[in-house]
mmCIF file of C-alpha atoms in Angstrom:
data_model
loop_
_atom_site.group_PDB
_atom_site.id
_atom_site.type_symbol
_atom_site.label_atom_id
_atom_site.label_comp_id
_atom_site.label_asym_id
_atom_site.label_seq_id
_atom_site.Cartn_x
_atom_site.Cartn_y
_atom_site.Cartn_z
ATOM 1 C CA MET A 182 17.912 9.549 -14.290
ATOM 2 C CA THR A 183 21.815 8.714 -14.425
ATOM 3 C CA LYS A 184 21.363 7.891 -18.146
ATOM 4 C CA LYS A 185 19.712 11.287 -18.866
ATOM 5 C CA ILE A 186 22.363 13.237 -17.081
ATOM 6 C CA ILE A 187 25.321 11.434 -18.599
ATOM 7 C CA SER A 188 23.711 11.903 -22.205
ATOM 8 C CA PHE A 189 23.225 15.702 -21.494
ATOM 9 C CA ILE A 190 26.864 15.997 -20.217
ATOM 10 C CA ALA A 191 28.326 13.800 -23.124
ATOM 11 C CA VAL A 192 26.602 15.830 -25.848
ATOM 12 C CA ALA A 193 27.434 19.041 -24.189
ATOM 13 C CA VAL A 194 31.083 18.103 -24.122
ATOM 14 C CA LEU A 195 31.118 16.855 -27.671
ATOM 15 C CA LEU A 196 29.511 20.143 -28.992
ATOM 16 C CA ILE A 197 31.946 22.294 -27.018
ATOM 17 C CA ILE A 198 34.824 20.254 -28.664
ATOM 18 C CA THR A 199 33.350 20.617 -32.016
ATOM 19 C CA VAL A 200 32.774 24.186 -31.683
ATOM 20 C CA ILE A 201 36.272 24.739 -30.908
ATOM 21 C CA TYR A 202 37.321 22.490 -33.678
ATOM 22 C CA ALA A 203 35.271 24.334 -36.336
ATOM 23 C CA ALA A 204 36.680 27.628 -35.132
ATOM 24 C CA THR A 205 40.403 26.544 -35.342
ATOM 25 C CA THR A 206 40.364 24.511 -38.366
ATOM 26 C CA GLY A 207 40.360 25.597 -42.007
ATOM 27 C CA SER A 208 42.148 27.855 -44.260
ATOM 28 C CA ILE A 209 43.244 29.873 -41.229
ATOM 29 C CA GLN A 210 44.672 27.246 -38.660
ATOM 30 C CA MET A 211 45.048 27.979 -34.866
ATOM 31 C CA SER A 212 45.834 25.906 -32.064
ATOM 32 C CA PHE A 213 43.582 25.553 -28.973
ATOM 33 C CA ILE A 214 46.157 27.437 -26.745
ATOM 34 C CA GLU A 215 46.492 30.206 -29.452
ATOM 35 C CA PHE A 216 42.583 30.259 -29.666
ATOM 36 C CA ILE A 217 42.179 30.837 -25.986
ATOM 37 C CA THR A 218 44.977 33.404 -25.754
ATOM 38 C CA ASN A 219 44.128 35.548 -28.582
ATOM 39 C CA PHE A 220 40.283 35.138 -28.083
ATOM 40 C CA PHE A 221 39.994 38.616 -26.573
ATOM 41 C CA ASN A 222 42.944 40.225 -28.384
ATOM 42 C CA PRO A 223 41.555 42.733 -31.129
ATOM 43 C CA ASP A 224 44.801 43.171 -32.828
ATOM 44 C CA ASN A 225 45.290 39.390 -33.855
ATOM 45 C CA ALA A 226 44.236 39.315 -37.512
ATOM 46 C CA ASP A 227 43.666 35.532 -37.509
ATOM 47 C CA MET A 228 41.230 35.824 -34.577
ATOM 48 C CA ALA A 229 39.463 38.693 -36.121
ATOM 49 C CA ALA A 230 38.985 36.681 -39.413
ATOM 50 C CA ILE A 231 37.600 33.871 -37.397
ATOM 51 C CA LYS A 232 35.250 35.936 -35.394
ATOM 52 C CA ASP A 233 33.799 37.407 -38.566
ATOM 53 C CA LEU A 234 33.632 34.534 -40.950
ATOM 54 C CA ARG A 235 33.408 31.441 -38.940
ATOM 55 C CA PHE A 236 31.507 32.338 -35.791
ATOM 56 C CA PRO A 237 28.395 33.293 -37.716
ATOM 57 C CA ARG A 238 28.646 30.037 -39.641
ATOM 58 C CA ILE A 239 28.942 28.057 -36.324
ATOM 59 C CA ILE A 240 26.131 29.910 -34.618
ATOM 60 C CA VAL A 241 23.756 29.463 -37.792
ATOM 61 C CA ALA A 242 24.524 25.739 -37.797
ATOM 62 C CA LEU A 243 23.919 25.402 -34.008
ATOM 63 C CA PHE A 244 20.499 27.227 -34.203
ATOM 64 C CA ALA A 245 19.524 25.564 -37.452
ATOM 65 C CA GLY A 246 20.145 21.986 -36.017
ATOM 66 C CA ALA A 247 18.361 22.858 -32.777
ATOM 67 C CA ALA A 248 15.467 24.414 -34.557
ATOM 68 C CA LEU A 249 14.842 21.566 -37.332
ATOM 69 C CA SER A 250 15.309 18.843 -34.531
ATOM 70 C CA VAL A 251 12.825 20.466 -32.043
ATOM 71 C CA ALA A 252 10.469 21.041 -35.056
ATOM 72 C CA GLY A 253 10.583 17.404 -35.819
ATOM 73 C CA VAL A 254 9.883 16.423 -32.322
ATOM 74 C CA LEU A 255 6.598 18.912 -32.042
ATOM 75 C CA LEU A 256 5.448 17.507 -35.551
ATOM 76 C CA GLN A 257 5.891 13.903 -34.480
ATOM 77 C CA ALA A 258 4.049 14.496 -31.275
ATOM 78 C CA ILE A 259 0.838 16.377 -33.127
ATOM 79 C CA MET A 260 0.819 13.987 -35.801
ATOM 80 C CA ARG A 261 1.649 10.934 -33.816
ATOM 81 C CA ASN A 262 3.773 9.652 -36.541
ATOM 82 C CA PRO A 263 7.378 8.917 -36.097
ATOM 83 C CA LEU A 264 8.322 10.043 -39.797
ATOM 84 C CA ALA A 265 6.915 13.336 -39.470
ATOM 85 C CA ASP A 266 9.644 16.043 -40.368
ATOM 86 C CA ALA A 267 9.431 19.580 -41.427
ATOM 87 C CA GLY A 268 11.624 18.582 -44.598
ATOM 88 C CA PHE A 269 9.862 15.394 -45.277
ATOM 89 C CA ILE A 270 6.289 16.606 -45.263
ATOM 90 C CA GLY A 271 6.575 19.871 -47.157
ATOM 91 C CA ILE A 272 6.757 22.452 -44.515
ATOM 92 C CA SER A 273 10.461 23.441 -45.295
ATOM 93 C CA ALA A 274 9.667 23.345 -48.938
ATOM 94 C CA GLY A 275 6.918 25.713 -48.489
ATOM 95 C CA ALA A 276 8.880 28.107 -46.618
ATOM 96 C CA ALA A 277 11.588 27.886 -49.304
ATOM 97 C CA PHE A 278 8.937 28.686 -51.986
ATOM 98 C CA THR A 279 7.704 31.915 -50.375
ATOM 99 C CA LYS A 280 11.068 32.943 -49.431
ATOM 100 C CA LEU A 281 12.356 32.685 -53.016
ATOM 101 C CA PHE A 282 9.190 34.344 -54.329
ATOM 102 C CA ILE A 283 9.937 37.498 -52.256
ATOM 103 C CA VAL A 284 13.588 37.608 -52.822
ATOM 104 C CA SER A 285 13.288 37.228 -56.513
ATOM 105 C CA PHE A 286 10.071 39.056 -57.453
ATOM 106 C CA VAL A 287 9.460 41.365 -54.589
ATOM 107 C CA PRO A 288 12.804 42.304 -53.303
ATOM 108 C CA THR A 289 11.517 45.519 -51.732
ATOM 109 C CA LEU A 290 9.859 43.304 -49.185
ATOM 110 C CA PHE A 291 13.091 41.445 -48.288
ATOM 111 C CA PHE A 292 12.569 42.657 -44.639
ATOM 112 C CA PHE A 293 9.584 40.591 -44.419
ATOM 113 C CA THR A 294 11.171 37.393 -45.786
ATOM 114 C CA PRO A 295 10.854 35.626 -42.564
ATOM 115 C CA ILE A 296 7.115 36.198 -42.381
ATOM 116 C CA ALA A 297 6.694 34.967 -45.797
ATOM 117 C CA ALA A 298 8.605 31.766 -45.066
ATOM 118 C CA PHE A 299 6.417 31.072 -42.140
ATOM 119 C CA ILE A 300 3.232 31.816 -44.133
ATOM 120 C CA GLY A 301 4.597 29.237 -46.637
ATOM 121 C CA GLY A 302 5.362 26.502 -44.065
ATOM 122 C CA ALA A 303 2.110 27.155 -42.445
ATOM 123 C CA LEU A 304 0.129 26.797 -45.600
ATOM 124 C CA ALA A 305 1.940 23.446 -46.324
ATOM 125 C CA CYS A 306 1.353 22.218 -43.016
ATOM 126 C CA PHE A 307 -2.380 23.149 -43.384
ATOM 127 C CA PHE A 308 -2.620 21.263 -46.569
ATOM 128 C CA VAL A 309 -1.074 18.164 -44.931
ATOM 129 C CA PHE A 310 -3.731 18.333 -42.035
ATOM 130 C CA LEU A 311 -6.598 19.198 -44.408
ATOM 131 C CA LEU A 312 -5.910 16.451 -46.950
ATOM 132 C CA SER A 313 -5.182 13.654 -44.597
ATOM 133 C CA TRP A 314 -7.664 14.286 -41.964
ATOM 134 C CA LYS A 315 -10.663 11.703 -42.150
ATOM 135 C CA SER A 316 -12.138 10.934 -38.788
ATOM 136 C CA GLY A 317 -8.893 11.376 -37.117
ATOM 137 C CA LEU A 318 -5.161 11.314 -38.244
ATOM 138 C CA ASN A 319 -4.102 8.446 -40.373
ATOM 139 C CA PRO A 320 -0.423 8.070 -40.003
ATOM 140 C CA LEU A 321 0.235 6.643 -43.258
ATOM 141 C CA LYS A 322 -1.942 8.891 -45.228
ATOM 142 C CA LEU A 323 -0.348 11.842 -43.352
ATOM 143 C CA ILE A 324 3.053 10.965 -44.600
ATOM 144 C CA LEU A 325 1.970 10.215 -48.259
ATOM 145 C CA VAL A 326 -0.016 13.586 -48.386
ATOM 146 C CA GLY A 327 3.154 15.069 -46.894
ATOM 147 C CA ILE A 328 5.246 13.746 -49.676
ATOM 148 C CA ALA A 329 2.924 15.161 -52.287
ATOM 149 C CA ILE A 330 2.697 18.670 -50.824
ATOM 150 C CA ASN A 331 6.520 18.576 -50.652
ATOM 151 C CA ALA A 332 6.577 17.630 -54.165
ATOM 152 C CA MET A 333 4.180 20.429 -55.179
ATOM 153 C CA PHE A 334 6.203 23.130 -53.373
ATOM 154 C CA SER A 335 9.399 21.816 -54.976
ATOM 155 C CA GLY A 336 8.068 21.862 -58.288
ATOM 156 C CA LEU A 337 6.739 25.403 -57.950
ATOM 157 C CA THR A 338 10.012 26.367 -56.663
ATOM 158 C CA GLU A 339 12.095 24.840 -59.514
ATOM 159 C CA ALA A 340 9.551 26.510 -61.992
ATOM 160 C CA MET A 341 10.453 29.977 -60.555
ATOM 161 C CA ILE A 342 14.196 29.106 -60.949
ATOM 162 C CA THR A 343 13.282 28.195 -64.532
ATOM 163 C CA PHE A 344 11.756 31.552 -65.128
ATOM 164 C CA GLY A 345 14.737 33.420 -63.733
ATOM 165 C CA ALA A 346 14.453 33.318 -59.850
ATOM 166 C CA SER A 347 17.728 33.129 -57.972
ATOM 167 C CA ALA A 348 18.034 29.920 -56.150
ATOM 168 C CA SER A 349 20.830 31.156 -53.571
ATOM 169 C CA GLY A 350 20.478 29.107 -50.260
ATOM 170 C CA SER A 351 16.779 28.290 -50.859
ATOM 171 C CA ILE A 352 17.128 24.705 -52.371
ATOM 172 C CA THR A 353 19.944 23.135 -50.431
ATOM 173 C CA SER A 354 21.685 24.191 -47.321
ATOM 174 C CA ASN A 355 24.538 26.533 -47.690
ATOM 175 C CA LEU A 356 26.077 27.784 -44.470
ATOM 176 C CA SER A 357 29.086 29.643 -46.285
ATOM 177 C CA PHE A 358 29.330 33.263 -45.948
ATOM 178 C CA LYS A 359 27.225 33.843 -43.067
ATOM 179 C CA THR A 360 27.087 37.125 -41.429
ATOM 180 C CA TRP A 361 26.196 38.671 -38.027
ATOM 181 C CA ASP A 362 22.979 39.742 -39.540
ATOM 182 C CA ASP A 363 22.048 36.036 -40.413
ATOM 183 C CA VAL A 364 22.978 35.134 -36.802
ATOM 184 C CA SER A 365 20.710 37.868 -35.392
ATOM 185 C CA LEU A 366 17.808 36.895 -37.587
ATOM 186 C CA ILE A 367 18.010 32.873 -36.890
ATOM 187 C CA VAL A 368 18.967 33.432 -33.116
ATOM 188 C CA THR A 369 15.847 35.838 -32.656
ATOM 189 C CA TYR A 370 13.166 33.559 -34.238
ATOM 190 C CA GLY A 371 14.955 30.503 -33.462
ATOM 191 C CA SER A 372 15.140 31.182 -29.630
ATOM 192 C CA ILE A 373 11.493 32.327 -29.660
ATOM 193 C CA GLY A 374 10.463 29.188 -31.106
ATOM 194 C CA LEU A 375 12.573 26.885 -28.735
ATOM 195 C CA ILE A 376 11.368 28.768 -25.711
ATOM 196 C CA LEU A 377 7.869 28.272 -26.852
ATOM 197 C CA ALA A 378 8.485 24.506 -27.432
ATOM 198 C CA ILE A 379 9.756 23.958 -23.968
ATOM 199 C CA ILE A 380 6.796 25.729 -22.573
ATOM 200 C CA LEU A 381 4.515 23.702 -24.323
ATOM 201 C CA TYR A 382 6.076 20.296 -23.293
ATOM 202 C CA ALA A 383 3.027 19.223 -21.197
ATOM 203 C CA SER A 384 0.782 19.455 -24.155
ATOM 204 C CA CYS A 385 2.989 17.474 -26.414
ATOM 205 C CA ASN A 386 2.963 14.706 -23.755
ATOM 206 C CA VAL A 387 -0.759 14.692 -23.665
ATOM 207 C CA LEU A 388 -1.161 14.695 -27.634
ATOM 208 C CA VAL A 389 1.059 11.424 -27.667
ATOM 209 C CA LEU A 390 -2.044 9.703 -26.338
ATOM 210 C CA SER A 391 -5.144 9.143 -28.418
ATOM 211 C CA ASP A 392 -7.499 12.035 -29.234
ATOM 212 C CA LYS A 393 -10.439 10.217 -27.279
ATOM 213 C CA THR A 394 -8.320 9.774 -24.269
ATOM 214 C CA ALA A 395 -6.889 13.451 -24.323
ATOM 215 C CA LYS A 396 -10.449 14.760 -24.455
ATOM 216 C CA SER A 397 -11.611 12.667 -21.777
ATOM 217 C CA VAL A 398 -9.535 14.723 -19.514
ATOM 218 C CA GLY A 399 -10.776 17.993 -20.873
ATOM 219 C CA PHE A 400 -7.890 18.590 -22.940
ATOM 220 C CA ASN A 401 -8.513 20.814 -26.076
ATOM 221 C CA VAL A 402 -6.718 18.739 -28.800
ATOM 222 C CA THR A 403 -7.569 20.982 -31.746
ATOM 223 C CA ALA A 404 -6.229 23.987 -30.061
ATOM 224 C CA ALA A 405 -3.045 22.162 -28.918
ATOM 225 C CA ARG A 406 -2.253 20.990 -32.416
ATOM 226 C CA ILE A 407 -2.671 24.407 -33.994
ATOM 227 C CA VAL A 408 -0.332 26.104 -31.438
ATOM 228 C CA ILE A 409 2.316 23.450 -31.429
ATOM 229 C CA ALA A 410 1.935 23.175 -35.316
ATOM 230 C CA ALA A 411 2.595 27.126 -35.369
ATOM 231 C CA VAL A 412 5.803 26.856 -33.357
ATOM 232 C CA ALA A 413 7.154 23.932 -35.252
ATOM 233 C CA VAL A 414 6.630 25.916 -38.716
ATOM 234 C CA LEU A 415 8.281 29.136 -36.989
ATOM 235 C CA LEU A 416 11.392 26.853 -36.092
ATOM 236 C CA ALA A 417 11.477 25.355 -39.685
ATOM 237 C CA ALA A 418 10.844 28.673 -41.467
ATOM 238 C CA ALA A 419 13.688 30.483 -39.354
ATOM 239 C CA SER A 420 16.091 27.734 -40.375
ATOM 240 C CA VAL A 421 15.030 27.738 -44.194
ATOM 241 C CA VAL A 422 15.323 31.589 -44.388
ATOM 242 C CA VAL A 423 19.020 31.452 -43.075
ATOM 243 C CA ALA A 424 20.563 28.083 -43.767
ATOM 244 C CA GLY A 425 18.332 26.634 -46.605
ATOM 245 C CA VAL A 426 16.582 23.205 -46.685
ATOM 246 C CA ILE A 427 18.087 20.498 -44.680
ATOM 247 C CA SER A 428 16.074 17.354 -44.761
ATOM 248 C CA PHE A 429 16.120 14.181 -42.441
ATOM 249 C CA VAL A 430 17.385 16.265 -39.248
ATOM 250 C CA GLY A 431 13.859 16.212 -37.829
ATOM 251 C CA ILE A 432 13.583 12.366 -38.238
ATOM 252 C CA LEU A 433 17.069 11.358 -37.173
ATOM 253 C CA VAL A 434 17.792 13.384 -34.147
ATOM 254 C CA PRO A 435 14.507 13.096 -32.216
ATOM 255 C CA HIS A 436 14.765 8.997 -32.560
ATOM 256 C CA ILE A 437 18.441 9.274 -31.182
ATOM 257 C CA ALA A 438 17.214 11.404 -28.468
ATOM 258 C CA ARG A 439 14.318 9.363 -27.482
ATOM 259 C CA ARG A 440 16.867 6.243 -27.092
ATOM 260 C CA LEU A 441 18.898 8.279 -24.712
ATOM 261 C CA VAL A 442 16.586 10.455 -22.597
ATOM 262 C CA GLY A 443 13.255 8.627 -23.109
ATOM 263 C CA TYR A 444 9.912 10.102 -24.135
ATOM 264 C CA ASP A 445 9.027 12.813 -21.580
ATOM 265 C CA HIS A 446 9.041 16.004 -23.703
ATOM 266 C CA LYS A 447 10.253 18.005 -20.645
ATOM 267 C CA VAL A 448 13.712 16.471 -21.034
ATOM 268 C CA LEU A 449 13.393 15.385 -24.737
ATOM 269 C CA ILE A 450 12.803 18.933 -26.103
ATOM 270 C CA PRO A 451 15.952 20.575 -24.673
ATOM 271 C CA PHE A 452 18.128 17.428 -25.264
ATOM 272 C CA THR A 453 16.947 17.101 -28.866
ATOM 273 C CA ALA A 454 17.838 20.945 -29.275
ATOM 274 C CA LEU A 455 21.212 20.347 -27.977
ATOM 275 C CA LEU A 456 21.810 16.901 -29.916
ATOM 276 C CA GLY A 457 20.591 18.662 -33.258
ATOM 277 C CA ALA A 458 22.864 21.661 -32.680
ATOM 278 C CA PHE A 459 25.720 19.215 -32.502
ATOM 279 C CA ILE A 460 24.958 17.004 -35.317
ATOM 280 C CA ILE A 461 24.539 19.769 -37.841
ATOM 281 C CA LEU A 462 27.494 21.763 -36.674
ATOM 282 C CA LEU A 463 29.502 18.380 -37.018
ATOM 283 C CA ALA A 464 28.062 17.763 -40.529
ATOM 284 C CA ASP A 465 28.828 21.322 -41.711
ATOM 285 C CA THR A 466 32.208 21.105 -40.256
ATOM 286 C CA LEU A 467 33.007 17.691 -41.753
ATOM 287 C CA GLY A 468 31.858 18.851 -45.023
ATOM 288 C CA ARG A 469 33.978 22.270 -44.873
ATOM 289 C CA THR A 470 37.433 20.376 -43.712
ATOM 290 C CA MET A 471 37.365 16.810 -45.261
ATOM 291 C CA PHE A 472 37.574 17.683 -48.843
ATOM 292 C CA SER A 473 39.062 21.151 -48.569
ATOM 293 C CA PRO A 474 39.189 23.343 -50.628
ATOM 294 C CA MET A 475 35.752 21.984 -51.909
ATOM 295 C CA GLU A 476 33.029 21.950 -49.525
ATOM 296 C CA VAL A 477 30.122 19.454 -49.123
ATOM 297 C CA PRO A 478 26.949 20.957 -47.906
ATOM 298 C CA ALA A 479 25.558 19.843 -44.591
ATOM 299 C CA SER A 480 22.365 18.988 -46.259
ATOM 300 C CA THR A 481 24.300 16.442 -48.603
ATOM 301 C CA ILE A 482 25.816 14.834 -45.687
ATOM 302 C CA MET A 483 22.340 14.636 -43.621
ATOM 303 C CA ALA A 484 20.700 13.165 -46.827
ATOM 304 C CA ILE A 485 23.605 10.444 -47.066
ATOM 305 C CA ILE A 486 23.022 9.553 -43.269
ATOM 306 C CA GLY A 487 19.218 10.224 -43.288
ATOM 307 C CA GLY A 488 18.361 7.982 -46.150
ATOM 308 C CA PRO A 489 19.325 4.755 -45.005
ATOM 309 C CA PHE A 490 18.322 5.763 -41.373
ATOM 310 C CA LEU A 491 14.668 6.413 -42.962
ATOM 311 C CA ILE A 492 14.614 2.792 -44.513
ATOM 312 C CA PHE A 493 15.835 1.233 -41.276
ATOM 313 C CA LEU A 494 12.689 2.989 -39.551
ATOM 314 C CA LEU A 495 10.319 1.906 -42.193
ATOM 315 C CA ARG A 496 11.581 -1.623 -42.019
ATOM 316 C CA LYS A 497 11.277 -1.653 -38.189
ATOM 317 C CA GLU A 498 7.770 -0.076 -38.419
#
């Protein structure tokens, strides 16, 4: 219990420090004292610029990290596979494909982009389950099918770009120039998904067991999988619509979280959300400040970190 409390406090403190650093560092520099002093000063031009330009980016990064990390936890629970991740098995690619289709070819339906992204992610998830299911879930087959589904939707997206579709924010993460409308979108859908995920923690704990064991206690395994998968898709779609595709987050963060707080989803889900928010904000802030005036997308940094981490997991398994 002490380790869990310390972990929560440590990550929360690191998150607050990173938020302040992200807000005060960049083309507009401001000390911590100046930041606190001018926070409620409407006449300070630098603070007004920070609130309009950096705050939306920070909030989007926080919710994107939390959403993708928790989506990874949920998918790993229902698929019983430590390598399950929205970006890795095609859910993010499916959401990006339908988002790009709506934005490029049916722009009058732009308001329904989140719904379209959810449908695309749900289709990808459905195909993964359908094509990998044979008298139960085979973890290895599930990942291989997921890779194939991811490749298929990525190929369709690239084909649309070839035929003139705009790839802005659909292929890789781009947290630049986010607005308060973007914040409203990801906060609304992300909050719904995160709250539902916390509510479903008990079902996640049961699904970690074998199907036979779960059914023996009267648990409806199929219904639980469908509901939890829908929440995972909602979280991934909300992130893709606003922040673009960021892979490896759903693999990297949950595994670190389990090492720190254990396997009980009642604690694991909220802690994963907190840790994921911190890691994506840190990645985005480092990418924005280390090579200024150039920016390295958060997705690129996560790929650089996530690739070796995935190799480590595969060798360990």
